[in-house]
Short mmCIF file of C-alpha atoms in Angstrom, two decimals:
data_model
loop_
_atom_site.label_atom_id
_atom_site.label_comp_id
_atom_site.label_asym_id
_atom_site.label_seq_id
_atom_site.Cartn_x
_atom_site.Cartn_y
_atom_site.Cartn_z
CA MET A 24 0.00 0.00 0.00
CA ARG A 25 2.79 2.36 0.97
CA PHE A 26 4.63 1.55 -2.25
CA ARG A 27 1.51 2.37 -4.31
CA LEU A 28 1.15 5.71 -2.50
CA LEU A 29 4.78 6.60 -3.15
CA LYS A 30 4.36 5.58 -6.78
CA LYS A 31 1.27 7.85 -7.18
CA ASN A 32 3.08 10.75 -5.51
CA PHE A 33 6.10 10.25 -7.75
CA ILE A 34 3.95 10.22 -10.89
CA ALA A 35 2.14 13.38 -9.77
CA PHE A 36 5.48 15.04 -9.02
CA LEU A 37 6.83 13.98 -12.41
CA VAL A 38 3.80 15.43 -14.18
CA ILE A 39 4.22 18.73 -12.32
CA VAL A 40 7.93 18.86 -13.25
CA ILE A 41 7.16 18.18 -16.91
CA VAL A 42 4.47 20.89 -16.99
CA PHE A 43 6.83 23.33 -15.28
CA VAL A 44 9.65 22.59 -17.72
CA MET A 45 7.34 23.01 -20.73
CA LEU A 46 5.98 26.26 -19.33
CA PHE A 47 9.51 27.53 -18.64
CA TYR A 48 10.73 26.82 -22.16
CA SER A 49 7.56 28.24 -23.68
CA ILE A 50 8.02 31.52 -21.82
CA ARG A 51 11.71 31.59 -22.67
CA ARG A 52 11.00 30.93 -26.35
CA THR A 53 8.46 33.78 -26.44
CA LYS A 54 11.01 36.12 -24.88
CA ASP A 55 13.69 34.97 -27.30
CA GLU A 56 11.39 35.59 -30.27
CA ALA A 57 10.56 39.04 -28.93
CA ASN A 58 14.25 39.74 -28.46
CA VAL A 59 14.93 38.58 -32.01
CA GLU A 60 12.27 40.98 -33.31
CA VAL A 61 13.76 43.84 -31.32
CA THR A 62 17.26 42.89 -32.45
CA GLU A 63 16.17 42.72 -36.10
CA LYS A 64 14.45 46.07 -35.76
CA GLU A 65 17.48 47.62 -34.09
CA THR A 66 19.77 46.11 -36.72
CA SER A 67 17.61 47.48 -39.52
CA GLN A 68 17.48 50.91 -37.91
CA THR A 69 21.23 50.90 -37.37
CA ALA A 70 21.97 49.75 -40.92
CA VAL A 71 19.87 52.35 -42.66
CA MET A 72 20.98 55.13 -40.34
CA VAL A 73 24.58 54.64 -41.47
CA LYS A 74 25.62 57.82 -43.25
CA PHE A 75 25.05 57.85 -47.00
CA ASP A 76 28.53 57.73 -48.54
CA TYR A 77 29.05 60.54 -51.06
CA GLY A 78 32.82 60.04 -51.24
CA THR A 79 33.07 58.31 -54.60
CA ILE A 80 30.71 57.25 -57.36
CA GLU A 81 31.16 53.60 -56.42
CA ASN A 82 30.31 54.36 -52.79
CA MET A 83 27.23 56.31 -53.84
CA ARG A 84 26.07 53.42 -56.02
CA LYS A 85 26.45 51.05 -53.08
CA SER A 86 24.61 53.41 -50.74
CA ILE A 87 21.77 53.69 -53.26
CA TYR A 88 21.51 49.94 -53.65
CA ASP A 89 21.47 49.41 -49.87
CA SER A 90 18.91 52.16 -49.28
CA ASN A 91 16.55 50.94 -52.00
CA TYR A 92 16.80 47.42 -50.60
CA ARG A 93 16.32 48.29 -46.91
CA GLN A 94 13.64 50.98 -47.38
CA PHE A 95 13.87 52.57 -43.98
CA ILE A 96 10.57 54.21 -43.01
CA GLN A 97 11.37 57.44 -41.22
CA ASN A 98 8.95 58.17 -38.32
CA GLY A 99 7.46 54.69 -38.73
CA ASP A 100 7.11 54.14 -34.97
CA LYS A 101 5.50 57.54 -34.48
CA PHE A 102 2.82 56.98 -37.15
CA PRO A 103 2.11 53.21 -37.25
CA LEU A 104 -1.25 53.21 -39.08
CA ASP A 105 -1.59 52.35 -42.77
CA PRO A 106 -1.47 55.43 -45.02
CA GLU A 107 -4.70 56.91 -46.34
CA VAL A 108 -2.89 58.64 -49.21
CA VAL A 109 0.60 58.22 -50.68
CA VAL A 110 2.47 61.19 -52.15
CA VAL A 111 5.56 60.63 -54.34
CA VAL A 112 7.91 63.55 -54.97
CA GLN A 113 10.37 63.47 -57.88
CA VAL A 114 13.44 65.34 -56.63
CA HIS A 115 16.37 66.68 -58.65
CA ASN A 116 18.62 69.45 -57.35
CA ARG A 117 16.55 72.47 -56.37
CA PRO A 118 16.84 72.51 -52.57
CA ALA A 119 15.23 75.94 -52.14
CA TYR A 120 12.04 74.73 -53.81
CA LEU A 121 12.17 71.41 -51.97
CA LYS A 122 12.30 73.33 -48.71
CA MET A 123 9.13 75.20 -49.69
CA LEU A 124 7.40 71.92 -50.52
CA ILE A 125 8.33 70.40 -47.16
CA GLN A 126 7.02 73.49 -45.38
CA SER A 127 3.73 73.14 -47.24
CA LEU A 128 3.50 69.44 -46.36
CA GLU A 129 3.79 70.23 -42.67
CA LYS A 130 0.74 72.51 -42.90
CA VAL A 131 -1.48 69.90 -44.57
CA THR A 132 -4.30 68.77 -42.29
CA GLY A 133 -4.13 64.99 -41.94
CA ILE A 134 -0.53 64.78 -43.12
CA GLN A 135 0.19 62.33 -40.28
CA ASN A 136 -1.93 59.82 -42.22
CA THR A 137 0.12 60.24 -45.39
CA LEU A 138 3.20 58.39 -46.55
CA VAL A 139 5.52 60.72 -48.47
CA ILE A 140 8.09 59.09 -50.77
CA PHE A 141 10.97 61.22 -52.04
CA SER A 142 12.50 59.80 -55.24
CA HIS A 143 15.95 61.28 -55.93
CA ASP A 144 18.09 61.46 -59.07
CA PHE A 145 20.63 63.84 -57.53
CA PHE A 146 22.38 62.87 -54.33
CA SER A 147 23.68 65.39 -51.80
CA GLY A 148 23.92 65.72 -48.05
CA GLU A 149 21.99 69.00 -48.14
CA ILE A 150 18.94 67.45 -49.79
CA SER A 151 19.10 64.31 -47.65
CA ASP A 152 19.28 66.35 -44.42
CA MET A 153 16.21 68.36 -45.45
CA VAL A 154 14.18 65.18 -45.82
CA LYS A 155 15.60 63.61 -42.66
CA GLY A 156 14.39 66.67 -40.75
CA ILE A 157 10.73 65.79 -41.41
CA THR A 158 8.98 64.72 -38.20
CA PHE A 159 5.29 65.18 -39.08
CA CYS A 160 4.60 62.07 -41.21
CA ARG A 161 6.10 58.82 -42.42
CA VAL A 162 8.81 59.25 -45.03
CA LEU A 163 10.62 56.92 -47.41
CA GLN A 164 13.55 57.97 -49.58
CA ILE A 165 14.24 56.04 -52.79
CA TYR A 166 17.05 56.63 -55.26
CA PHE A 167 17.07 56.42 -59.07
CA PRO A 168 20.03 54.07 -59.69
CA TYR A 169 20.70 55.18 -63.29
CA SER A 170 21.23 58.86 -62.60
CA THR A 171 23.66 60.80 -64.79
CA GLN A 172 25.43 61.72 -61.56
CA LEU A 173 26.34 58.06 -61.13
CA TYR A 174 27.38 57.59 -64.77
CA PRO A 175 29.08 60.88 -65.71
CA ASN A 176 31.19 59.45 -68.56
CA GLU A 177 29.17 56.50 -69.79
CA PHE A 178 25.59 55.68 -70.69
CA PRO A 179 23.05 56.52 -69.31
CA GLY A 180 25.20 59.61 -68.71
CA GLN A 181 26.99 61.36 -71.54
CA ASP A 182 29.70 59.14 -72.99
CA PRO A 183 32.64 61.07 -74.56
CA GLN A 184 32.17 58.84 -77.63
CA ASP A 185 28.50 59.79 -78.04
CA CYS A 186 27.56 61.82 -81.11
CA PRO A 187 27.20 65.59 -80.64
CA ARG A 188 23.56 66.69 -80.58
CA ASP A 189 23.52 68.60 -83.88
CA ILE A 190 25.89 66.60 -86.05
CA SER A 191 24.34 65.16 -89.22
CA LYS A 192 23.79 61.42 -89.39
CA GLU A 193 26.12 61.20 -92.36
CA ASP A 194 28.94 62.93 -90.47
CA ALA A 195 28.17 60.90 -87.35
CA ILE A 196 28.60 57.64 -89.26
CA LYS A 197 31.87 58.89 -90.73
CA ARG A 198 33.07 59.84 -87.27
CA GLY A 199 32.01 56.47 -85.88
CA CYS A 200 30.49 57.85 -82.68
CA LEU A 201 28.58 55.37 -80.55
CA ASN A 202 24.98 56.21 -81.42
CA ALA A 203 25.50 57.33 -85.01
CA GLU A 204 22.67 55.13 -86.32
CA HIS A 205 20.06 56.45 -83.88
CA PRO A 206 19.25 60.15 -84.02
CA ASP A 207 15.75 61.26 -83.05
CA SER A 208 12.91 62.12 -85.43
CA TYR A 209 14.44 65.53 -86.07
CA GLY A 210 18.00 64.36 -86.70
CA HIS A 211 19.34 65.22 -83.24
CA TYR A 212 21.33 62.93 -80.94
CA ARG A 213 20.54 62.28 -77.28
CA GLU A 214 21.48 64.56 -74.42
CA ALA A 215 21.73 62.70 -71.14
CA SER A 216 20.52 65.64 -69.06
CA ILE A 217 17.36 65.79 -71.19
CA THR A 218 16.56 62.06 -71.16
CA GLN A 219 16.96 61.61 -67.39
CA THR A 220 13.58 62.98 -66.31
CA LYS A 221 11.58 60.50 -68.40
CA HIS A 222 13.80 57.63 -67.27
CA HIS A 223 13.36 58.64 -63.62
CA TRP A 224 9.59 58.99 -63.90
CA TRP A 225 9.08 55.55 -65.43
CA TRP A 226 11.51 53.83 -63.04
CA LYS A 227 9.83 55.51 -60.08
CA LEU A 228 6.40 54.35 -61.23
CA HIS A 229 7.65 50.74 -61.37
CA PHE A 230 9.46 50.94 -58.06
CA VAL A 231 6.61 52.46 -56.07
CA PHE A 232 3.97 49.97 -57.23
CA GLU A 233 6.18 46.88 -57.44
CA ARG A 234 8.99 47.22 -54.90
CA VAL A 235 7.99 49.45 -51.99
CA LYS A 236 7.38 46.91 -49.25
CA ILE A 237 5.15 49.05 -47.06
CA LEU A 238 2.68 49.44 -49.96
CA ARG A 239 2.08 45.73 -50.44
CA GLY A 240 -1.67 45.38 -50.11
CA TYR A 241 -2.24 49.13 -50.45
CA ASN A 242 -5.12 49.77 -52.84
CA GLY A 243 -5.42 53.52 -52.57
CA TYR A 244 -4.11 56.24 -54.85
CA VAL A 245 -0.55 57.43 -55.29
CA VAL A 246 -0.23 61.14 -56.03
CA PHE A 247 2.78 62.17 -58.12
CA ILE A 248 4.25 65.64 -57.68
CA GLU A 249 7.64 67.32 -58.12
CA GLU A 250 10.01 69.20 -55.85
CA ASP A 251 8.84 72.62 -57.08
CA ASN A 252 5.21 71.98 -56.16
CA TYR A 253 3.39 73.37 -53.12
CA LEU A 254 0.42 71.64 -51.45
CA LEU A 255 -2.52 73.54 -50.01
CA PRO A 256 -3.53 72.88 -46.37
CA ASP A 257 -6.66 70.92 -47.34
CA PHE A 258 -4.85 68.73 -49.91
CA HIS A 259 -5.26 65.50 -47.92
CA GLU A 260 -8.95 65.94 -47.06
CA TYR A 261 -9.79 67.18 -50.54
CA PHE A 262 -8.10 64.25 -52.23
CA LYS A 263 -10.00 61.78 -50.05
CA SER A 264 -13.23 63.53 -51.06
CA MET A 265 -12.24 63.27 -54.74
CA ALA A 266 -11.57 59.56 -54.35
CA GLU A 267 -15.04 59.06 -52.84
CA LEU A 268 -16.63 61.15 -55.59
CA ARG A 269 -14.89 59.06 -58.22
CA LYS A 270 -16.20 55.90 -56.56
CA THR A 271 -19.82 57.05 -56.51
CA LYS A 272 -20.16 59.24 -59.62
CA CYS A 273 -17.27 58.69 -62.01
CA GLY A 274 -16.47 55.00 -62.12
CA ASP A 275 -14.84 55.32 -65.54
CA CYS A 276 -12.39 58.03 -64.44
CA ASP A 277 -8.80 56.78 -64.65
CA VAL A 278 -6.89 59.67 -63.09
CA LEU A 279 -7.53 62.02 -60.18
CA ALA A 280 -6.03 65.38 -61.16
CA ILE A 281 -5.88 67.39 -57.95
CA GLY A 282 -3.69 70.11 -59.45
CA ASN A 283 -3.72 72.40 -62.45
CA HIS A 284 -1.60 75.25 -63.80
CA ASN A 285 -4.10 78.06 -63.16
CA GLY A 286 -2.81 78.96 -59.71
CA LEU A 287 -5.47 80.20 -57.31
CA SER A 288 -7.24 82.48 -59.75
CA GLY A 289 -10.99 82.38 -59.02
CA PHE A 290 -10.39 79.92 -56.19
CA HIS A 291 -13.39 80.97 -54.09
CA GLU A 292 -15.76 80.11 -56.91
CA LEU A 293 -13.94 76.94 -57.98
CA SER A 294 -12.90 75.46 -54.64
CA SER A 295 -15.61 72.80 -54.45
CA LYS A 296 -16.02 72.16 -58.18
CA THR A 297 -14.74 69.21 -60.17
CA GLU A 298 -15.21 68.13 -63.77
CA THR A 299 -14.24 65.31 -66.10
CA ALA A 300 -11.89 65.73 -69.02
CA GLY A 301 -9.58 63.79 -71.29
CA TRP A 302 -6.13 63.65 -69.71
CA LEU A 303 -3.85 66.33 -71.20
CA SER A 304 -0.15 66.81 -70.61
CA THR A 305 -0.41 70.58 -70.44
CA LYS A 306 -3.22 70.55 -67.87
CA HIS A 307 -3.14 67.41 -65.75
CA ASN A 308 0.52 66.55 -65.14
CA ILE A 309 0.63 68.20 -61.71
CA GLY A 310 -0.77 66.38 -58.68
CA MET A 311 -1.68 63.27 -60.66
CA GLY A 312 -3.39 60.50 -58.65
CA ILE A 313 -2.76 57.01 -60.07
CA SER A 314 -4.40 53.79 -58.90
CA ARG A 315 -2.88 50.33 -59.08
CA GLU A 316 -5.47 49.53 -61.77
CA LEU A 317 -4.17 52.34 -63.98
CA TYR A 318 -0.59 51.33 -63.25
CA TYR A 319 -1.25 47.89 -64.72
CA LYS A 320 -2.77 49.50 -67.82
CA LEU A 321 0.39 51.57 -68.24
CA MET A 322 2.61 48.53 -67.79
CA GLY A 323 0.77 46.90 -70.66
CA CYS A 324 2.20 49.77 -72.73
CA ASN A 325 5.76 49.47 -71.45
CA ASN A 326 7.29 49.11 -74.92
CA ALA A 327 5.16 51.87 -76.40
CA PHE A 328 6.11 54.30 -73.63
CA CYS A 329 9.80 53.47 -73.83
CA THR A 330 10.16 53.72 -77.60
CA TYR A 331 8.03 56.82 -78.26
CA ASP A 332 10.30 59.60 -79.50
CA ASP A 333 9.52 62.26 -76.90
CA TYR A 334 11.78 63.03 -73.96
CA ASN A 335 8.78 64.19 -71.89
CA TRP A 336 7.04 61.55 -69.79
CA ASP A 337 3.76 63.49 -69.84
CA TRP A 338 3.57 63.98 -73.61
CA THR A 339 4.46 60.32 -73.97
CA LEU A 340 1.62 59.41 -71.65
CA GLN A 341 -0.80 61.54 -73.63
CA ASN A 342 0.22 59.67 -76.76
CA LEU A 343 -0.55 56.33 -75.07
CA SER A 344 -4.00 57.60 -74.11
CA GLY A 345 -6.16 56.42 -76.97
CA THR A 346 -3.47 54.50 -78.88
CA CYS A 347 -1.85 51.72 -76.85
CA ILE A 348 -4.49 52.32 -74.16
CA SER A 349 -7.48 51.89 -76.45
CA LYS A 350 -9.85 53.92 -74.31
CA PRO A 351 -8.48 57.46 -73.78
CA LEU A 352 -7.66 58.30 -70.17
CA LYS A 353 -10.44 60.15 -68.41
CA ALA A 354 -9.52 62.48 -65.56
CA LEU A 355 -11.54 63.70 -62.61
CA VAL A 356 -10.20 67.24 -62.27
CA ALA A 357 -10.17 69.62 -59.32
CA LEU A 358 -11.00 73.05 -60.78
CA GLY A 359 -9.65 74.69 -57.63
CA SER A 360 -6.08 73.40 -57.68
CA ARG A 361 -4.66 71.94 -54.45
CA VAL A 362 -1.15 71.79 -55.92
CA LEU A 363 0.69 74.94 -56.95
CA HIS A 364 3.71 75.17 -59.24
CA THR A 365 6.36 77.37 -57.61
CA GLY A 366 9.34 76.69 -59.88
CA ASP A 367 10.46 79.53 -62.10
CA CYS A 368 13.40 77.55 -63.43
CA GLY A 369 13.97 73.95 -64.34
CA LEU A 370 15.07 71.71 -67.19
CA HIS A 371 15.34 74.43 -69.83
CA GLN A 372 15.83 77.54 -67.66
CA LYS A 373 18.57 77.31 -65.06
CA GLU A 374 19.34 80.99 -64.40
CA ASP A 375 17.54 83.78 -62.55
CA CYS A 376 15.81 81.41 -60.13
CA ARG A 377 13.93 83.38 -57.46
CA PRO A 378 12.45 80.95 -54.93
CA GLU A 379 11.98 83.73 -52.37
CA LYS A 380 9.70 85.57 -54.81
CA ALA A 381 7.78 82.35 -55.44
CA GLN A 382 7.23 81.98 -51.69
CA GLU A 383 5.91 85.54 -51.47
CA ARG A 384 3.46 84.86 -54.30
CA VAL A 385 2.25 81.64 -52.66
CA ASP A 386 1.80 83.31 -49.27
CA ALA A 387 -0.23 86.14 -50.79
CA ALA A 388 -2.43 83.76 -52.78
CA LEU A 389 -3.07 81.56 -49.75
CA ARG A 390 -4.16 84.52 -47.64
CA GLU A 391 -6.79 85.28 -50.28
CA ALA A 392 -7.88 81.64 -50.64
CA LYS A 393 -7.90 80.64 -46.97
CA SER A 394 -11.63 81.03 -46.35
CA ALA A 395 -12.49 78.81 -49.34
CA LEU A 396 -10.42 75.82 -48.20
CA PHE A 397 -12.04 72.63 -46.84
CA PRO A 398 -15.34 72.78 -48.79
CA PRO A 399 -18.03 70.66 -47.11
CA ALA A 400 -18.94 68.83 -50.35
CA LEU A 401 -17.73 68.56 -53.94
CA THR A 402 -19.79 69.03 -57.09
CA LEU A 403 -19.13 67.27 -60.39
CA THR A 404 -19.75 68.27 -63.98
CA ASP A 405 -19.35 65.15 -66.12
CA HIS A 406 -18.64 65.98 -69.75
CA GLY A 407 -19.09 62.37 -70.84
CA PRO A 408 -16.78 60.30 -73.08
CA VAL A 409 -13.35 61.66 -73.93
CA GLU A 410 -11.34 61.54 -77.16
CA HIS A 411 -7.71 60.91 -78.04
CA GLN A 412 -5.77 64.16 -78.33
CA PRO A 413 -2.83 63.67 -80.72
CA HIS A 414 0.19 65.95 -80.65
CA MET A 415 3.47 66.37 -82.50
CA LYS A 416 6.25 64.42 -80.75
CA ASN A 417 9.10 66.50 -79.34
CA GLY A 418 11.96 64.10 -80.12
CA GLY A 419 15.02 63.74 -77.91
CA TRP A 420 14.35 60.03 -77.40
CA GLY A 421 15.64 58.25 -80.48
CA ASP A 422 18.54 56.33 -78.97
CA VAL A 423 17.92 52.58 -78.73
CA ARG A 424 19.97 52.48 -75.52
CA ASP A 425 17.36 54.66 -73.84
CA HIS A 426 14.62 52.42 -75.20
CA THR A 427 16.26 49.25 -73.89
CA LEU A 428 17.08 50.60 -70.43
CA CYS A 429 13.57 51.99 -70.02
CA ILE A 430 11.90 48.74 -71.12
CA ASN A 431 14.01 46.73 -68.70
CA TYR A 432 13.19 48.72 -65.54
CA ALA A 433 10.54 46.20 -64.60
CA ASP A 434 13.27 43.52 -64.39
CA ARG A 435 16.17 45.64 -63.14
CA LEU A 436 14.71 47.50 -60.18
#
């Protein structure tokens, strides 16, 4: 009897020990996994916070590759919710205008619910520090890896063996320069500084929709702007209202055009008004909202975009609208622009830039427009079906090397 009692007690004790051991290891495993997550997070933070190396071209290329791979989300812990709107800024080398844009972003109501992506094709500590100083929303910096800054003496930069712009094809062939067989439609040879913007825009479109990890599963709009744009304080709320209006009253609208080139003229009357229109390069290339659905349509025209002889991405896009894209692109347009163009110099004008005067003009216009911001509801005038609007190509994009690089962005991100 005593032996049976001892045996029962021993079994009970053994069961308790086993349960205790399992519980101990379970708790320890949970802690270890938590520590691993913290360690991975700390490692990621440490890795991406390493200073961008501007010392040599090779070091810059490596920094760009690492940054595009790691995709550090600045202020990610501070603003953990999924973004309601994504804004992508194409940045070159106009820090004074970029500073104005960042100041406008900070004043946007609801900016904490926005992810802002800065896509760079010029790399400097000054520009990087400006972006790193943003504390009011989540930020991601991405870097165009085929910038002329990274390839100063070879394609896609300007190779010393490239043909001069205005040499005749006959003389180019005699000279034996690299691209002698491929002038543009007007007999001119490529200029790297001119081709870069279109390359950057198309690469950026691919990268944002295909490679930005934080946007996996994101089905909202991505708004594309440039460094010399300025957003009005109600940009975020207005764009959300436009997206809802499109959903309920303009299901066939492809693009949300929240900006135009009219400034704030007549803003009080136009603030709440929207209309439909065929997408036009000269009107709707500022503050352009693109959905994933439209992105896939554009990717179906990858070859057509990349071989069309126009160095402008927007004129190229207008050509696709109604040709490769059989149904012309229809835009839902904000008549009261929420995106202003501040730049008084750029690709073709590089002198006499007066950003301080641009800021004064914006400030004065905003004082006048302030009371008309945040309209309670939007109205829509639907002009019905739209037609293809042909134009004469501008050239500057005849080199087959540009065509090939552009076509391959989808595979070489």
